[in-house]
Amino acid sequence: MFVKCFGHPPRWKAAAPGRVNLIGEHTDYNEGFVLPMAIDRYTILAGDRNTKREVTLHSVTTGETANFSVRAPVQPGQPSWSNYVRGVVAGFQERGFKVSGFDAIIDSTVPFGGGVSSSAALEVATATLLEALTGQKLDPIEKALLCQKAEHAFAGVPCGIMDQFTSVLAQQDHALLLDCRSRKATPVRMTDSAITVLIINSNVRHKLVDGVYASRRKQCEEAARILKVTALRDATLPDLEAARAALDPVVFRRARHVITENERTLQAARFIQAGDWPKVGELMYASHASLRDDYQVSCLELDTIVDCAQSLGEPGGVIGCRMTGAGFGGCAVSLVRTSAVQTIGRKIQESYEHKTGTMPTIFSSRPGGGARMVKP
Ligand code: GLA
């Protein structure tokens, strides 16, 4: 494809994965804990320098081409997907790195807009390509922060650090327990071949999602202020109970989700390490219930998937299931017995289609590795 568009083979190829979060939802921007893993699906940028001081991007997925100049600080523009690349180029420029013009083809096996961080994968693949192009290798944490800023400033999404972190730092065969305050990542081994991670895409994305995300962040900040803590990471359930009268009842429930979710995430990491799968499953269901009832970011479609998985339960080979990502559509994640993967997939699909009239997309993934250069 690169040859077809630009007349010669690419010099570099950078790959960055999407992610699925096993547990620890809406905790990253509260300086808490998350437990994601990279999926073995990647966004790939094949590229080479040009002599024009201009960037030309061609997206295989959308069939569109984007052009922008690097003579001046890069600004947001059209088409909208180009903003993930523009934002990362701007981040390199801001650090004083000279970004020359380049041509690139973008291709991806990360489902777009499906809650598995296709945007972070594009940002991190761009940053990885730019490291080769500029000869400036970034510290991995700085790289993730640069990509997060691109998402804030160029896509207008006030996301936490989980997605970009995972796409940069993920390790093959491991989930990562990330402390979003200290930014320390602890690998949690996931090599038990009897257990499979199943990702169920609801194939719906309710429009609410961006506005609600920003408003949940504000409610968390309000709770932290009233509780007199730096972030909800620092609060305990007794602290929250003691402040009940001072808190709006809705804000109280938002905070309760974050506080209990942090605890569940730390416990889940321990139970995965110990191979205690039933306990991991209980925590996943509890996480979903808390996101549905206290944080209120689930939706009928995600609840339908989780209910179906839960009704199959241990006897049907399901260990646990929950919504994953920001919510209001996107994906659910389930841990299942490998021996029952096919049957579970079929049953969830039938029941979901029957109840919602929409077909889900279901795939499994081993924990994949983080962003890297691959052979062009
Ligand atoms: C989105 C954001 C993440 C995180 C999740 C919710 O994926 O990009 O930073 O906040 O939602 O856990």
Coordinates of N, CA and C in Angstrom, one line a residue, residues 10 30 48 55 65 69 96 113 130 140 149 177 241 271 276 292 301 313 338 345 348 372:
P10 N 8.4 1.7 2.4 CA 8.5 2.5 3.6 C 9.9 2.3 4.3
N30 N -8.4 9.4 39.1 CA -8.5 9.6 40.5 C -7.2 9.1 41.2
D48 N 8.0 7.1 5.9 CA 9.3 7.6 5.5 C 9.3 9.1 5.5
V55 N 3.2 16.7 6.1 CA 2.8 15.3 6.5 C 1.7 14.9 5.6
T65 N -7.3 10.7 2.9 CA -5.9 11.2 3.1 C -5.9 12.5 3.8
S69 N 1.0 20.8 7.4 CA 2.3 21.3 7.3 C 3.0 21.2 8.7
G96 N 10.8 20.6 21.3 CA 12.0 21.2 20.6 C 12.6 20.2 19.6
G113 N -13.4 2.8 17.6 CA -14.5 3.3 18.4 C -15.2 2.2 19.2
L130 N 7.7 8.6 15.2 CA 8.4 9.8 15.3 C 9.7 9.7 16.1
P140 N 9.6 6.0 28.4 CA 8.3 5.5 28.1 C 7.1 6.2 28.8
K149 N -1.7 13.9 26.3 CA -1.9 15.3 26.1 C -2.5 15.5 24.7
L177 N -0.5 -4.0 36.5 CA -1.1 -3.3 37.6 C -0.5 -1.9 37.6
E241 N -18.1 7.7 54.5 CA -19.3 7.6 55.4 C -19.4 8.8 56.3
F271 N -5.3 -12.0 43.3 CA -5.9 -13.3 43.0 C -5.5 -13.9 41.7
D276 N -6.4 -17.8 41.7 CA -7.7 -18.0 42.3 C -8.8 -17.4 41.4
R292 N -22.5 0.1 37.2 CA -23.9 0.2 36.7 C -24.7 1.1 37.7
E301 N -27.2 -2.5 26.8 CA -26.5 -3.5 26.0 C -25.4 -4.2 26.8
G313 N -22.4 -18.6 34.1 CA -21.7 -18.9 35.3 C -20.6 -19.9 35.3
T338 N -11.0 -21.9 28.8 CA -10.7 -22.0 27.3 C -11.5 -23.1 26.7
G345 N -19.3 -18.1 23.5 CA -19.4 -17.0 22.5 C -20.7 -17.2 21.7
I348 N -23.7 -16.1 24.1 CA -23.8 -14.7 24.3 C -24.3 -14.0 23.1
R372 N 6.2 -1.1 19.4 CA 7.6 -1.4 19.0 C 7.7 -1.1 17.5

